[in-house]
Short mmCIF file of C-alpha atoms in Angstrom, two decimals:
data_model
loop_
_atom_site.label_atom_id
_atom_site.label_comp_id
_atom_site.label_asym_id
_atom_site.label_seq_id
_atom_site.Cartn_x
_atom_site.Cartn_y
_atom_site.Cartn_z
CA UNK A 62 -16.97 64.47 -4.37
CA UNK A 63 -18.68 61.51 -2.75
CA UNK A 64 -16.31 59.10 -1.37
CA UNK A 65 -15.61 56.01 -2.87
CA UNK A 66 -17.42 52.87 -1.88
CA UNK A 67 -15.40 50.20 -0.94
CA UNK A 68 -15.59 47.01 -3.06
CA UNK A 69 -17.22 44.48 -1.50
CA UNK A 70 -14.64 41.31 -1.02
CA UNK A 71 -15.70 38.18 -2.95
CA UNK A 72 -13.98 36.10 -0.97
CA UNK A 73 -14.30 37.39 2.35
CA UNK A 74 -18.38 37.62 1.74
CA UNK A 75 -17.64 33.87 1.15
CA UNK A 76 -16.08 32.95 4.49
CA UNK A 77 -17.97 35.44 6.53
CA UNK A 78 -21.08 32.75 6.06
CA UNK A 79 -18.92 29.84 7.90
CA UNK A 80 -18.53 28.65 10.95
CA UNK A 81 -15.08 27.71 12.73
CA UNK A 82 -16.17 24.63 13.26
CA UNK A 83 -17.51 24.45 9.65
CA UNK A 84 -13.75 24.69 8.74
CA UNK A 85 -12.57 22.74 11.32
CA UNK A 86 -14.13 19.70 11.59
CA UNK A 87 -15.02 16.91 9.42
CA UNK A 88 -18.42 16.64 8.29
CA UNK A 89 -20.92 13.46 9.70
CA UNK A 90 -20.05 11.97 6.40
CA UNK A 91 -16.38 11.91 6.70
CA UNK A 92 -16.38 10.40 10.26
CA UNK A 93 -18.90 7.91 9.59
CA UNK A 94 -16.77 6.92 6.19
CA UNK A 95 -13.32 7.30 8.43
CA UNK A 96 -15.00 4.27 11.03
CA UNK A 97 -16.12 1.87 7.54
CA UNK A 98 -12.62 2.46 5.85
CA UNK A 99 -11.00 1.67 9.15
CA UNK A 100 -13.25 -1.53 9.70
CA UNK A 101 -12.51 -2.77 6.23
CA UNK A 102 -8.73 -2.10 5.81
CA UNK A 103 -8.05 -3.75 8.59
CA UNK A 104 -10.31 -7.39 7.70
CA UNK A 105 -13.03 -6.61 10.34
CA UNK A 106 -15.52 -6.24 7.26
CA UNK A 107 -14.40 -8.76 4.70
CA UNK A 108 -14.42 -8.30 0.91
CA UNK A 109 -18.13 -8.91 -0.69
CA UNK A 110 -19.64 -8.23 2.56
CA UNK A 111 -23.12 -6.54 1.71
CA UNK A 112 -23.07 -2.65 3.49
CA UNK A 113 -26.90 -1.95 4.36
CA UNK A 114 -27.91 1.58 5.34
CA UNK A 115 -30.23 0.70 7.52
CA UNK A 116 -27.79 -1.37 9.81
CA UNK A 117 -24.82 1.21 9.69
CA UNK A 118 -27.64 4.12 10.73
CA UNK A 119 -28.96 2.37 13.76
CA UNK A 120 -25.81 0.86 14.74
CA UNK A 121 -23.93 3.96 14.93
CA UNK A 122 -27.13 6.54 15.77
CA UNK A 123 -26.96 8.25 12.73
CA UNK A 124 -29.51 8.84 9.98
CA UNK A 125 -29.34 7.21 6.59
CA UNK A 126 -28.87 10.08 4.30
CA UNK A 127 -25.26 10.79 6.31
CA UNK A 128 -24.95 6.87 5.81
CA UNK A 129 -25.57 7.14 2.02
CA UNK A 130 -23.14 10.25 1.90
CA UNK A 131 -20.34 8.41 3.57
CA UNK A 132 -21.03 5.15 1.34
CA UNK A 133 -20.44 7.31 -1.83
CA UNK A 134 -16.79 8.86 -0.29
CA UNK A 135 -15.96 5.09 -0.51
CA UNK A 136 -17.18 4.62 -3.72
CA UNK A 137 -14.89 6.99 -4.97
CA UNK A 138 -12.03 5.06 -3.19
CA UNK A 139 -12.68 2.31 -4.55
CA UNK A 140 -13.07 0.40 -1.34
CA UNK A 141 -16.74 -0.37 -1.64
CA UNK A 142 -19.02 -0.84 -5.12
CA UNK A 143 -22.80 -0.10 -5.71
CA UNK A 144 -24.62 -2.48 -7.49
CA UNK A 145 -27.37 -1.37 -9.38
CA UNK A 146 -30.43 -3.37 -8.12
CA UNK A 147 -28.04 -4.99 -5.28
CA UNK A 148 -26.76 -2.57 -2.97
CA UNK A 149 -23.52 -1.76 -1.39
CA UNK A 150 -20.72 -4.40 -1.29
CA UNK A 151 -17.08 -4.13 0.14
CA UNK A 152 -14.62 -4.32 -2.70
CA UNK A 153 -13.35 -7.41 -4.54
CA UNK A 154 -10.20 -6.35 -6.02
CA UNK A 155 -9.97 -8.11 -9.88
CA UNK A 156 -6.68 -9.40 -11.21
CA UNK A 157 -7.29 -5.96 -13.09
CA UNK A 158 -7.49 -3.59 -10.22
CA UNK A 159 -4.42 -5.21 -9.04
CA UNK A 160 -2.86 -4.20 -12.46
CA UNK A 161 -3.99 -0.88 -12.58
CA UNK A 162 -2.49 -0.41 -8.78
CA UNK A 163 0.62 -2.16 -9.71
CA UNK A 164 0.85 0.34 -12.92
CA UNK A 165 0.28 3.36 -10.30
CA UNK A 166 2.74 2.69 -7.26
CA UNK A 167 5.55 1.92 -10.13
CA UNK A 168 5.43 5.16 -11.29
CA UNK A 169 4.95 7.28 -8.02
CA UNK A 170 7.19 5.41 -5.36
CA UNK A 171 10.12 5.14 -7.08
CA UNK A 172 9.79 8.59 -8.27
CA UNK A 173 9.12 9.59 -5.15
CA UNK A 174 13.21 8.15 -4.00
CA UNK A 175 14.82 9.76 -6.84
CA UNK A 176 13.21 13.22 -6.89
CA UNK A 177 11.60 13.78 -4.19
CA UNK A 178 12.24 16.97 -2.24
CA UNK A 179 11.81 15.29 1.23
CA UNK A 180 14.38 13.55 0.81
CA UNK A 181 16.87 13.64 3.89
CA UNK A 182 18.19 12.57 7.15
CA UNK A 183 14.32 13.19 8.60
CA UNK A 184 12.40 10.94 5.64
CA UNK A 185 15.04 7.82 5.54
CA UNK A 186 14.73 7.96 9.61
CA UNK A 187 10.92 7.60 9.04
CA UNK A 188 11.61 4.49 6.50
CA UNK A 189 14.27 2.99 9.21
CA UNK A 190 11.63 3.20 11.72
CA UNK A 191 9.24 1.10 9.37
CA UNK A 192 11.47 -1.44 8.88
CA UNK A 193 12.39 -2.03 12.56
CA UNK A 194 8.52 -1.95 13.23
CA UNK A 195 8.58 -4.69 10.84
CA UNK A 196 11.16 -7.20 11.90
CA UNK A 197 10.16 -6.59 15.68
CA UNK A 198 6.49 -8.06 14.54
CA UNK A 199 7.55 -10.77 12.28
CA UNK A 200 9.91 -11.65 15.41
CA UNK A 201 7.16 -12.00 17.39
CA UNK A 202 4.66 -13.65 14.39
CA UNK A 203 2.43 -10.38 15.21
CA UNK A 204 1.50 -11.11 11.24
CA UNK A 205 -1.18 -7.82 10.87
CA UNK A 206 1.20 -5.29 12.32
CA UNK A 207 3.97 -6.93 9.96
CA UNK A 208 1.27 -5.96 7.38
CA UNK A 209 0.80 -2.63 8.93
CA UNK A 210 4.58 -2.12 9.08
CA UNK A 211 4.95 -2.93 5.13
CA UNK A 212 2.13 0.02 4.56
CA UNK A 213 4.24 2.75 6.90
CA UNK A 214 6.87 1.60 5.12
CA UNK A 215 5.36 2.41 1.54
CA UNK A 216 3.77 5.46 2.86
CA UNK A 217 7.32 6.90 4.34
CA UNK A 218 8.40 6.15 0.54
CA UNK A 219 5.63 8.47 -0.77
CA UNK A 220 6.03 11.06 1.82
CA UNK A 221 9.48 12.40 0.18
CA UNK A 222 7.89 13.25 -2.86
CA UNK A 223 6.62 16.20 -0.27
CA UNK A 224 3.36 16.43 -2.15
CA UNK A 225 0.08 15.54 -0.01
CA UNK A 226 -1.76 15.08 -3.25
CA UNK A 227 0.11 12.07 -3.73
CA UNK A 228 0.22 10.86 -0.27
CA UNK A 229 -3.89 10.58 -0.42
CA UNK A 230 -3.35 8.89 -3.53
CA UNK A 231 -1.20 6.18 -2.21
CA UNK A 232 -3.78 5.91 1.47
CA UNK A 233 -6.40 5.25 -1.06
CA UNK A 234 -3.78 1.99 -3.37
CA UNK A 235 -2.55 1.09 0.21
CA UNK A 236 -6.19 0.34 0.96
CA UNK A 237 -7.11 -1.19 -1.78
CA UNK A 238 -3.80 -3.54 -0.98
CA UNK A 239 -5.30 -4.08 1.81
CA UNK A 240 -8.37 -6.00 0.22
CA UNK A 241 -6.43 -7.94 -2.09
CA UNK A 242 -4.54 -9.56 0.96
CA UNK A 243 -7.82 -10.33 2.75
CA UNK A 244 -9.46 -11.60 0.07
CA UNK A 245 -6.52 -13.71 -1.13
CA UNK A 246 -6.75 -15.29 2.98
CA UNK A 247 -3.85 -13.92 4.70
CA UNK A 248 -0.57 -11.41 3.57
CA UNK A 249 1.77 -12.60 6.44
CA UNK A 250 4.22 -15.08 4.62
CA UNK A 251 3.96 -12.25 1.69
CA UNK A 252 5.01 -9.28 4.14
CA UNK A 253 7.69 -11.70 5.81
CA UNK A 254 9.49 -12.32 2.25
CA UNK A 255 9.56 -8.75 1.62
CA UNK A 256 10.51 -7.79 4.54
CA UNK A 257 14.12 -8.08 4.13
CA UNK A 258 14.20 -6.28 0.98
CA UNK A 259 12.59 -3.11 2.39
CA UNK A 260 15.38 -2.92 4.74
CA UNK A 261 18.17 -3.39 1.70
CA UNK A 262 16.46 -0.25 -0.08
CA UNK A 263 16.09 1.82 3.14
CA UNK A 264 20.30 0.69 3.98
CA UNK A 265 20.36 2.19 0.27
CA UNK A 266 18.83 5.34 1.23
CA UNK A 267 20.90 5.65 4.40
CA UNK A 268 24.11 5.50 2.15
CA UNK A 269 22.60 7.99 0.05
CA UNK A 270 22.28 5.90 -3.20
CA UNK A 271 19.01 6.90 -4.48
CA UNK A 272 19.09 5.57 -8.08
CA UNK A 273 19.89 1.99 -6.57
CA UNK A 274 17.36 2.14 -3.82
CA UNK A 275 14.95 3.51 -6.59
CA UNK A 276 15.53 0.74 -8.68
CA UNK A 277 15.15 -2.45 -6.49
CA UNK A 278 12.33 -0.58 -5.29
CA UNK A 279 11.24 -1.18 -8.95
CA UNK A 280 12.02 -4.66 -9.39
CA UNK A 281 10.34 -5.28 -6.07
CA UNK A 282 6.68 -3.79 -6.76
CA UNK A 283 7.40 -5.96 -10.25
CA UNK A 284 7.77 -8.91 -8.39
CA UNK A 285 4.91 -8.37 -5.80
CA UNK A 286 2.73 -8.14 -8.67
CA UNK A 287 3.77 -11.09 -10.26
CA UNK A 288 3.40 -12.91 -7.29
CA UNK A 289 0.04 -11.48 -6.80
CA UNK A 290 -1.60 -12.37 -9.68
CA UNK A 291 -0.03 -15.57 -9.88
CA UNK A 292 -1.94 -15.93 -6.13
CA UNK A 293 -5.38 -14.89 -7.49
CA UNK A 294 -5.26 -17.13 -10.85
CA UNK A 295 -5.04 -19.45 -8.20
CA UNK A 296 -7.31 -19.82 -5.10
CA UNK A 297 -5.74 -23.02 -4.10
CA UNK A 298 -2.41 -21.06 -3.22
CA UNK A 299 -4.60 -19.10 -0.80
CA UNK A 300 -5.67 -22.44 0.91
CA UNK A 301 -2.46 -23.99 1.50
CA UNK A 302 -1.08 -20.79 3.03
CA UNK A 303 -3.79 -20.23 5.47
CA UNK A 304 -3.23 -23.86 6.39
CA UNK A 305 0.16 -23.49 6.93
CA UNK A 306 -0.74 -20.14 9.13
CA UNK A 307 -1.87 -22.41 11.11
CA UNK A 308 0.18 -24.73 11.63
CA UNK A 309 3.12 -22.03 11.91
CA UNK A 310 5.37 -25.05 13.03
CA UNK A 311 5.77 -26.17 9.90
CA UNK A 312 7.57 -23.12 8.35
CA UNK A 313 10.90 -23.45 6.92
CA UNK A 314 13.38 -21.50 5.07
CA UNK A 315 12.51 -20.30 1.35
CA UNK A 316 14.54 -18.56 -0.75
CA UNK A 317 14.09 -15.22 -2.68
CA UNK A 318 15.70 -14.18 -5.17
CA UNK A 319 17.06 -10.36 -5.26
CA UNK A 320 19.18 -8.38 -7.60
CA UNK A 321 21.82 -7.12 -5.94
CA UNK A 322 23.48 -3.38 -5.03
CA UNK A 323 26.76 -4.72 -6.38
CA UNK A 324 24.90 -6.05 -9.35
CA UNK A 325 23.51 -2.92 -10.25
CA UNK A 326 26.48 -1.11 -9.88
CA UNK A 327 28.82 -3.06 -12.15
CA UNK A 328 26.12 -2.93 -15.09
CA UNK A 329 26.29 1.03 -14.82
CA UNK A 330 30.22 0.68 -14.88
CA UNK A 331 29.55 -1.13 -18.47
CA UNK A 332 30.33 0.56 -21.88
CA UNK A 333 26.61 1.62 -23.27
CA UNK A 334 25.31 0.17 -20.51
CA UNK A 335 23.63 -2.78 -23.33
CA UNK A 336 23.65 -5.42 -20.58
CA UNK A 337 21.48 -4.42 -18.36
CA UNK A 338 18.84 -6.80 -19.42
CA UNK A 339 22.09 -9.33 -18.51
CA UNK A 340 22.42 -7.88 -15.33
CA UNK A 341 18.96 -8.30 -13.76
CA UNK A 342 19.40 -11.81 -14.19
CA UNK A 343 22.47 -12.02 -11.95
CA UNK A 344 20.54 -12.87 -8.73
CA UNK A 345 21.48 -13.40 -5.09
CA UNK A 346 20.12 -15.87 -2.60
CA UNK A 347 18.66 -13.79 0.73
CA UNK A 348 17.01 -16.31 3.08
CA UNK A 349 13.64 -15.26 5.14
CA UNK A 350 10.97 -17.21 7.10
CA UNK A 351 7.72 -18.11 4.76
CA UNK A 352 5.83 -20.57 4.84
CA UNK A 353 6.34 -23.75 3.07
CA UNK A 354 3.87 -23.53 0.24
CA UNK A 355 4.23 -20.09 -0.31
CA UNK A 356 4.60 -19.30 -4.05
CA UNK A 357 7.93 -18.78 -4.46
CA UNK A 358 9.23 -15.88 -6.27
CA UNK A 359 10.97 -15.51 -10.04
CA UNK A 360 13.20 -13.23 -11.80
CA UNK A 361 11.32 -10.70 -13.82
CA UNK A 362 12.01 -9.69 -17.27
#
């Protein structure tokens, strides 16, 4: 009898036709799309700003099919938009994208504190480290690393879920965050009034207490959002806070208001636990540095 022929492997006939650095290495595409993203997250390219081919090929020696390639990667982020007949523009995030955002980060971060399987002594040190990033730069009115701080801090969040799937998702909603606070003028007093809130939910975390740190985590996004919109309906908030960017001397002490731990706790401790509506209007006072005519922010629900 013959012997048997071996079965060719599907897979392995696959792979045999790639390259190391096939696998590797990112394709022209990517890195040209990696350099845009980077320019527009961080405000270099503004929101509305018209993306040619022709200037992004010769500017950065590459041809204009890898150019058109790495324009439709952002497309599919949602950082740029094609207009038929018009081109390439860097997004302008509606009141609706920031909706449909909002709707998205409330239900993966604090999902991502009260089930994640991450969660530990290694993630919370990651938030801590956030935090201190952020009150060393609004020490120092270093206002876009405050910014960048707030976005390590919501990406530490997402990491204990221990599911990359979702940490892409939230690079991609921390990008389009990004736009909203550039096209809205400047996030610094917004990141400053936050700022002492992230560190209440990641002392929550260091204590252990997910299910509190989950929910203020809640009622924060909530009140971002408000705040947000509130900011977009109106442009003239936008105005005034630039203005008062620069002339930083003028900054005083505003107030936010915050449930509080002990709040929280005491409504859990109630029979049927019927007055929790009651409870999330039982508000402290925390104090932080904003500007002046920064919208100030309101109980939700």
């Amino acid at each position: 009898m013959p012997p048997a022929v071996p079965t060719p492997d599907p897979l392995a006939s696959a792979l045999a036709v790639l390259r190391p650095a096939d696998v590797q290495q990112p394709s022209a595409a990517e890195r040209i799309a990696g350099t845009l993203r980077e320019e527009i997250v961080e405000g270099r390219v503004l929101p509305g700003t018209r993306l040619t081919e022709e200037t992004i090929a010769s500017g950065l020696g590459v041809s204009r099919n890898t150019v058109r390639e790495a324009l439709a990667l952002l497309v599919s982020e949602r950082i740029v938009v094609r207009e038929p007949n018009r081109g390439v523009f860097v997004a302008s995030p509606s009141a609706e994208d920031v909706r449909d955002v909002y709707a998205t980060r409330l239900l993966i971060e604090p999902a991502a504190i009260l089930w994640g399987s991450r969660f530990g002594e290694v993630s919370v040190a990651a938030v801590r480290a956030a935090v201190t990033r952020g009150q060393r730069a609004r020490a120092e009115e270093r206002w876009d690393d405050l910014g960048s701080a707030n976005q390590q801090f919501h990406r530490a969040i997402v990491a204990m879920s221990g599911s990359r799937r979702l940490e892409q998702q939230m690079n991609s909603l921390l990008a389009e965050m990004r736009l909203v606070f550039h096209l809205r003028g400047q996030g610094a007093t917004f990141h400053a009034a936050y700022l002492d809130i992230n560190d209440e939910i990641c002392g929550l975390l260091e204590a252990g207490d997910r299910e509190d740190a989950a929910a203020l985590l809640r009622e924060y996004l909530m009140q971002a959002e408000a705040q947000l919109l509130s900011t977009l309906a109106n442009p003239g908030t936008a105005r005034q806070e630039r203005r008062a960017r620069a002339c930083s001397a003028s900054s005083t002490r505003a107030a936010v208001r915050v449930p509080t731990s002990r709040c929280r706790r005491r409504a859990k401790s109630t029979a049927a636990r019927s007055s929790s509506a009651c409870s999330r209007s039982r508000w402290s006072w925390r104090t932080v540095t904003e500007a002046a005519s920064a919208t100030p922010l309101t109980p939700q629900g």
